Amino acid sequence: MTPNLHIGDLPLSPPVLLAPLAGITDLPFRNLVSSFGAGLVVSEMVASQEMVQAKPGVREKAELGFGAVNTSVQIAGRDAYWMGEAAKMAAGNGAQLIDINMGCPAKKVTNGYSGSALLKDLDHALGLIEAVIAAVDLPVTLKTRLGWDEHLMNAAELAVRAEAAGIKMLTIHGRTRCQFYKGQADWSAIHAIKDAVKIPVIANGDIVDAATARQALKLSGADGVMIGRGAQGRPWALAQIAADLYGLPKPSIPEGQALVEMVQGHYAAMLDFYGEELGSRVARKHLGWYMDGVATLPALRKNVLTTRSSNDVMALLGAALDPAQNQEVAA
């Protein structure tokens, strides 16, 4: 049975969510994941001040699928004024949910006293949370980590204070900031955070399939899971995990010509979204993941990723992704 979760008044079903991934979970990819089925997809993290001041590339990250019920806009920053203004801008453009990032471990973010650096100053973190909640009538959620390092594991304290301030859901990545993405996510450590609050808690980190999702839910006691890297090259992964966990209809996983057509559609959407030159560059990592999934021959893989003409790339994808055509090329 699918858990009956809500963020404010918005249903969250199934509780299998797409994580925000910088440079990956743009609008074309989120739309593709949503087409298979996902309880929620989250935009790439956008810097609040840069978003309001319209710095090139920033609003595109938040292109947001405004108005889509299952899309959340994630903002980050260190200044309460700009965080509030960014939330207002997203809400004014039709966003359904606002998510606050207090988990990003990247040095360029934490050196600016944003992301997971806020775990070192919970009073300041609460000021940002309160500013965003006061700025909009939308549900506001929070994504963070277990703590800054093994000596400062304070996510439970932050969770309690965030819930009191009005946060509607928490997502916890089962690592500290100083772990970055090393080692194994500690799903059991999320349990103390789940026990500390009444709002939904989502487990994140190293969840890539139904088996890891089940184990994460068991150890954390969480209400749902968030998938990040496990969806790279597998936009159907969330729907597949949800089907296995909750008995929902299984997605039709494309193979052969159906996979070719899906990837060509994704590629065309990226070209349309970013423009020809930038879109071709942004697409390469996605095309690489798709080809990894079907063990494309190395020479053909290299050809797809180095060919400059988007028309040629589109034509090559048939051979690269359909095993029958792939073998014909090899012969």
Short mmCIF file of C-alpha atoms in Angstrom, two decimals:
data_model
loop_
_atom_site.label_atom_id
_atom_site.label_comp_id
_atom_site.label_asym_id
_atom_site.label_seq_id
_atom_site.Cartn_x
_atom_site.Cartn_y
_atom_site.Cartn_z
CA MET A 1 0.00 0.00 0.00
CA THR A 2 1.27 3.46 -0.90
CA PRO A 3 1.74 5.69 2.17
CA ASN A 4 -0.69 8.60 2.30
CA LEU A 5 1.78 11.47 2.67
CA HIS A 6 1.19 15.18 2.16
CA ILE A 7 3.37 18.28 2.10
CA GLY A 8 0.94 20.79 3.47
CA ASP A 9 -2.16 20.14 1.36
CA LEU A 10 -0.23 18.61 -1.56
CA PRO A 11 -0.24 14.81 -1.88
CA LEU A 12 3.14 13.09 -2.10
CA SER A 13 2.46 9.84 -3.87
CA PRO A 14 4.37 7.70 -4.30
CA PRO A 15 6.96 8.88 -1.74
CA VAL A 16 9.85 8.26 -4.14
CA LEU A 17 11.44 11.60 -4.99
CA LEU A 18 14.03 12.87 -7.45
CA ALA A 19 16.94 14.62 -5.72
CA PRO A 20 18.27 17.97 -6.89
CA LEU A 21 21.54 17.36 -8.74
CA ALA A 22 23.55 20.32 -10.05
CA GLY A 23 23.90 20.21 -13.81
CA ILE A 24 21.64 17.15 -14.08
CA THR A 25 18.09 17.64 -12.82
CA ASP A 26 17.24 20.40 -15.26
CA LEU A 27 13.76 20.82 -16.70
CA PRO A 28 14.19 18.35 -19.60
CA PHE A 29 15.38 15.59 -17.26
CA ARG A 30 12.75 16.30 -14.61
CA ASN A 31 10.03 16.18 -17.26
CA LEU A 32 11.34 12.83 -18.47
CA VAL A 33 11.45 11.37 -14.95
CA SER A 34 7.96 12.68 -14.27
CA SER A 35 6.67 11.04 -17.44
CA PHE A 36 7.47 7.63 -15.93
CA GLY A 37 6.10 8.59 -12.52
CA ALA A 38 7.57 10.25 -9.43
CA GLY A 39 6.08 11.61 -6.24
CA LEU A 40 8.17 14.77 -6.48
CA VAL A 41 10.99 16.15 -8.60
CA VAL A 42 13.26 18.91 -7.27
CA SER A 43 14.99 21.57 -9.34
CA GLU A 44 18.71 22.09 -9.33
CA MET A 45 19.77 24.23 -6.40
CA VAL A 46 19.61 27.91 -7.35
CA ALA A 47 21.44 30.67 -5.52
CA SER A 48 18.82 33.05 -4.14
CA GLN A 49 20.50 36.41 -4.75
CA GLU A 50 21.67 35.45 -8.24
CA MET A 51 18.18 34.24 -9.09
CA VAL A 52 16.57 37.52 -8.07
CA GLN A 53 19.22 39.55 -9.85
CA ALA A 54 18.81 37.39 -12.96
CA LYS A 55 22.43 36.33 -13.41
CA PRO A 56 22.83 34.35 -16.64
CA GLY A 57 22.05 30.67 -16.28
CA VAL A 58 20.53 30.87 -12.82
CA ARG A 59 16.88 31.29 -13.72
CA GLU A 60 17.27 28.56 -16.32
CA LYS A 61 18.19 26.19 -13.50
CA ALA A 62 14.95 27.06 -11.79
CA GLU A 63 12.96 26.76 -15.03
CA LEU A 64 11.06 25.08 -13.14
CA GLY A 65 8.16 23.49 -14.62
CA PHE A 66 6.32 26.23 -12.80
CA GLY A 67 2.80 25.13 -12.02
CA ALA A 68 3.63 21.42 -12.07
CA VAL A 69 2.16 19.87 -8.96
CA ASN A 70 5.04 17.47 -8.41
CA THR A 71 7.88 20.01 -8.83
CA SER A 72 9.76 21.72 -6.03
CA VAL A 73 12.09 24.69 -6.47
CA GLN A 74 15.22 24.48 -4.34
CA ILE A 75 16.91 27.69 -3.21
CA ALA A 76 20.11 28.31 -1.27
CA GLY A 77 21.78 31.30 0.28
CA ARG A 78 23.04 32.92 3.46
CA ASP A 79 21.06 36.18 3.50
CA ALA A 80 17.50 36.18 4.80
CA TYR A 81 16.41 39.04 2.54
CA TRP A 82 17.56 37.36 -0.68
CA MET A 83 16.18 33.98 0.40
CA GLY A 84 12.79 35.56 0.97
CA GLU A 85 12.89 37.44 -2.33
CA ALA A 86 13.86 34.31 -4.26
CA ALA A 87 11.00 32.41 -2.65
CA LYS A 88 8.60 35.21 -3.61
CA MET A 89 9.85 35.15 -7.19
CA ALA A 90 9.41 31.39 -7.46
CA ALA A 91 5.95 31.61 -5.95
CA GLY A 92 4.99 34.46 -8.24
CA ASN A 93 5.94 32.34 -11.23
CA GLY A 94 3.67 29.52 -10.12
CA ALA A 95 5.91 27.25 -8.05
CA GLN A 96 4.00 24.75 -5.92
CA LEU A 97 6.72 24.06 -3.33
CA ILE A 98 9.90 25.71 -2.05
CA ASP A 99 12.79 23.62 -0.76
CA ILE A 100 15.68 25.13 1.24
CA ASN A 101 19.13 23.64 0.70
CA MET A 102 21.17 23.24 3.86
CA GLY A 103 22.95 20.11 2.69
CA CYS A 104 25.15 20.94 -0.30
CA PRO A 105 28.76 20.06 0.65
CA ALA A 106 30.52 21.82 -2.25
CA LYS A 107 33.29 24.15 -1.12
CA LYS A 108 32.12 27.00 -3.35
CA VAL A 109 28.77 26.82 -1.51
CA THR A 110 29.97 26.24 2.05
CA ASN A 111 32.74 28.84 1.70
CA GLY A 112 29.92 31.30 0.98
CA TYR A 113 28.29 30.19 4.23
CA SER A 114 25.42 28.47 2.45
CA GLY A 115 24.37 24.84 2.08
CA SER A 116 25.64 22.52 4.78
CA ALA A 117 27.79 25.27 6.33
CA LEU A 118 24.57 26.43 8.00
CA LEU A 119 24.75 23.36 10.23
CA LYS A 120 27.50 25.22 12.10
CA ASP A 121 25.13 28.04 13.06
CA LEU A 122 21.58 26.86 13.70
CA ASP A 123 20.40 30.29 14.83
CA HIS A 124 21.36 31.73 11.47
CA ALA A 125 19.86 28.72 9.69
CA LEU A 126 16.56 29.30 11.49
CA GLY A 127 16.59 32.94 10.47
CA LEU A 128 16.75 31.90 6.82
CA ILE A 129 14.01 29.30 7.28
CA GLU A 130 11.74 31.84 8.98
CA ALA A 131 12.37 34.41 6.22
CA VAL A 132 11.35 31.98 3.48
CA ILE A 133 8.26 30.75 5.33
CA ALA A 134 7.18 34.35 6.01
CA ALA A 135 7.68 35.32 2.35
CA VAL A 136 5.29 32.80 0.75
CA ASP A 137 2.03 30.98 1.31
CA LEU A 138 3.45 27.78 -0.20
CA PRO A 139 4.64 24.73 1.73
CA VAL A 140 8.36 25.01 2.49
CA THR A 141 10.60 21.96 2.95
CA LEU A 142 14.21 21.51 4.04
CA LYS A 143 17.05 19.27 2.80
CA THR A 144 20.12 18.80 4.95
CA ARG A 145 22.71 16.29 6.22
CA LEU A 146 23.36 14.52 9.51
CA GLY A 147 25.70 17.28 10.64
CA TRP A 148 28.86 19.15 9.72
CA ASP A 149 31.21 16.36 10.83
CA GLU A 150 31.26 13.48 13.32
CA HIS A 151 31.72 15.97 16.16
CA LEU A 152 28.73 18.12 15.17
CA MET A 153 25.80 15.81 14.45
CA ASN A 154 22.99 18.28 15.02
CA ALA A 155 20.44 17.55 12.31
CA ALA A 156 17.87 16.40 14.90
CA GLU A 157 18.09 19.74 16.70
CA LEU A 158 17.76 21.59 13.41
CA ALA A 159 14.79 19.40 12.50
CA VAL A 160 12.92 20.17 15.72
CA ARG A 161 13.48 23.89 15.35
CA ALA A 162 12.62 23.83 11.64
CA GLU A 163 9.36 21.99 12.31
CA ALA A 164 8.44 24.56 14.97
CA ALA A 165 9.13 27.33 12.44
CA GLY A 166 6.74 25.76 9.93
CA ILE A 167 8.81 23.45 7.72
CA LYS A 168 6.49 20.80 6.23
CA MET A 169 8.97 18.04 5.30
CA LEU A 170 12.62 17.13 5.86
CA THR A 171 14.98 15.27 3.57
CA ILE A 172 18.12 13.93 5.25
CA HIS A 173 21.20 12.78 3.37
CA GLY A 174 22.79 10.11 5.54
CA ARG A 175 26.26 11.64 5.61
CA THR A 176 27.94 14.61 7.26
CA ARG A 177 29.17 17.50 5.20
CA CYS A 178 32.79 16.49 5.73
CA GLN A 179 32.10 13.05 4.31
CA PHE A 180 30.99 14.62 1.02
CA TYR A 181 29.96 11.45 -0.88
CA LYS A 182 32.58 9.11 0.56
CA GLY A 183 31.85 5.89 2.40
CA GLN A 184 28.32 4.59 2.86
CA ALA A 185 25.28 6.68 3.78
CA ASP A 186 24.24 5.96 7.38
CA TRP A 187 20.50 5.42 7.04
CA SER A 188 20.15 4.27 10.65
CA ALA A 189 21.37 7.68 11.87
CA ILE A 190 18.33 9.26 10.20
CA HIS A 191 16.10 7.42 12.69
CA ALA A 192 16.86 9.85 15.51
CA ILE A 193 15.72 12.71 13.29
CA LYS A 194 12.55 10.89 12.32
CA ASP A 195 11.81 10.26 16.01
CA ALA A 196 12.30 13.93 16.86
CA VAL A 197 9.59 15.34 14.57
CA LYS A 198 6.05 14.70 13.39
CA ILE A 199 6.43 15.96 9.82
CA PRO A 200 7.43 13.57 7.00
CA VAL A 201 11.12 12.65 6.80
CA ILE A 202 12.69 11.42 3.55
CA ALA A 203 15.88 9.33 3.48
CA ASN A 204 18.54 10.17 0.89
CA GLY A 205 21.96 8.85 -0.03
CA ASP A 206 23.08 5.68 -1.88
CA ILE A 207 19.51 4.62 -2.70
CA VAL A 208 19.65 3.24 -6.23
CA ASP A 209 17.11 0.40 -6.45
CA ALA A 210 14.28 -1.31 -4.58
CA ALA A 211 16.64 -3.30 -2.35
CA THR A 212 18.53 -0.23 -1.12
CA ALA A 213 15.27 1.71 -0.79
CA ARG A 214 13.77 -1.02 1.41
CA GLN A 215 16.87 -1.12 3.59
CA ALA A 216 16.98 2.66 3.89
CA LEU A 217 13.31 2.77 4.93
CA LYS A 218 13.81 -0.05 7.43
CA LEU A 219 16.87 1.46 9.10
CA SER A 220 15.76 5.09 9.05
CA GLY A 221 12.06 4.72 9.78
CA ALA A 222 11.63 7.39 7.09
CA ASP A 223 8.40 8.06 5.24
CA GLY A 224 9.94 7.91 1.78
CA VAL A 225 13.15 7.95 -0.22
CA MET A 226 14.93 10.39 -2.50
CA ILE A 227 16.91 9.10 -5.49
CA GLY A 228 19.80 11.03 -7.01
CA ARG A 229 22.62 9.34 -8.85
CA GLY A 230 20.56 6.15 -9.19
CA ALA A 231 18.40 7.94 -11.78
CA GLN A 232 21.30 8.92 -14.04
CA GLY A 233 20.71 7.20 -17.35
CA ARG A 234 17.64 5.54 -15.81
CA PRO A 235 14.80 8.08 -15.74
CA TRP A 236 12.39 5.21 -15.07
CA ALA A 237 14.23 4.24 -11.86
CA LEU A 238 11.91 6.10 -9.49
CA ALA A 239 8.80 4.55 -11.00
CA GLN A 240 10.45 1.13 -10.93
CA ILE A 241 11.38 1.49 -7.25
CA ALA A 242 7.89 2.75 -6.39
CA ALA A 243 6.34 -0.24 -8.19
CA ASP A 244 8.51 -2.68 -6.27
CA LEU A 245 7.96 -1.01 -2.90
CA TYR A 246 4.26 -0.30 -3.09
CA GLY A 247 2.82 -2.69 -5.66
CA LEU A 248 2.16 0.06 -8.20
CA PRO A 249 2.06 -0.65 -11.94
CA LYS A 250 5.53 -1.31 -13.28
CA PRO A 251 6.86 1.25 -15.77
CA SER A 252 7.55 0.14 -19.31
CA ILE A 253 11.35 0.29 -19.45
CA PRO A 254 12.35 1.20 -23.01
CA GLU A 255 14.65 -1.10 -24.92
CA GLY A 256 15.94 -1.21 -28.46
CA GLN A 257 14.18 1.26 -30.74
CA ALA A 258 11.98 2.51 -27.89
CA LEU A 259 15.12 3.48 -25.95
CA VAL A 260 16.57 5.17 -29.02
CA GLU A 261 13.43 7.25 -29.42
CA MET A 262 13.31 8.18 -25.74
CA VAL A 263 16.95 9.34 -25.72
CA GLN A 264 16.54 11.20 -28.99
CA GLY A 265 13.56 12.97 -27.45
CA HIS A 266 15.57 13.86 -24.33
CA TYR A 267 18.43 15.12 -26.51
CA ALA A 268 16.07 17.25 -28.60
CA ALA A 269 14.50 18.68 -25.43
CA MET A 270 17.95 19.71 -24.15
CA LEU A 271 18.81 21.37 -27.46
CA ASP A 272 15.52 23.24 -27.37
CA PHE A 273 15.94 24.26 -23.73
CA TYR A 274 19.58 25.40 -23.79
CA GLY A 275 20.13 26.17 -27.46
CA GLU A 276 22.20 24.12 -29.88
CA GLU A 277 25.73 24.79 -28.58
CA LEU A 278 25.17 24.63 -24.83
CA GLY A 279 22.57 21.89 -25.15
CA SER A 280 25.00 19.64 -27.00
CA ARG A 281 27.55 20.03 -24.21
CA VAL A 282 25.07 19.54 -21.37
CA ALA A 283 23.67 16.44 -23.08
CA ARG A 284 26.96 14.54 -23.22
CA LYS A 285 26.86 13.25 -19.66
CA HIS A 286 23.30 12.02 -20.09
CA LEU A 287 24.14 10.32 -23.39
CA GLY A 288 27.15 8.71 -21.74
CA TRP A 289 25.00 7.26 -18.97
CA TYR A 290 22.47 5.91 -21.46
CA MET A 291 25.26 4.24 -23.44
CA ASP A 292 26.81 2.83 -20.27
CA GLY A 293 23.46 1.16 -19.57
CA VAL A 294 23.51 -0.81 -22.82
CA ALA A 295 27.30 -1.36 -23.03
CA THR A 296 27.75 0.61 -26.24
CA LEU A 297 30.97 -0.27 -28.05
CA PRO A 298 33.78 2.07 -26.92
CA ALA A 299 34.58 3.43 -30.39
CA LEU A 300 30.93 4.17 -31.10
CA ARG A 301 30.47 5.73 -27.64
CA LYS A 302 33.43 8.03 -28.28
CA ASN A 303 32.03 8.98 -31.66
CA VAL A 304 28.69 10.01 -30.16
CA LEU A 305 30.35 12.10 -27.44
CA THR A 306 32.85 13.86 -29.70
CA THR A 307 30.76 14.52 -32.81
CA ARG A 308 29.97 18.23 -33.01
CA SER A 309 26.92 18.12 -35.25
CA SER A 310 23.71 17.53 -33.30
CA ASN A 311 22.15 16.01 -36.45
CA ASP A 312 24.98 13.49 -36.61
CA VAL A 313 24.60 12.72 -32.90
CA MET A 314 20.89 12.13 -33.38
CA ALA A 315 21.62 9.71 -36.23
CA LEU A 316 24.34 7.87 -34.31
CA LEU A 317 22.12 7.26 -31.30
CA GLY A 318 20.27 4.52 -33.16
CA ALA A 319 23.40 2.45 -33.53
CA ALA A 320 24.67 3.37 -30.08
CA LEU A 321 21.57 2.38 -28.09
CA ASP A 322 19.91 -0.42 -30.05
CA PRO A 323 21.89 -3.66 -29.55
CA ALA A 324 20.86 -4.97 -32.96
CA GLN A 325 22.19 -1.87 -34.74
CA ASN A 326 25.20 -1.77 -32.40
CA GLN A 327 26.24 -5.25 -33.53
CA GLU A 328 25.73 -4.31 -37.18
CA VAL A 329 28.18 -1.45 -36.71
CA ALA A 330 30.62 -3.79 -34.97
CA ALA A 331 30.41 -6.22 -37.88
#
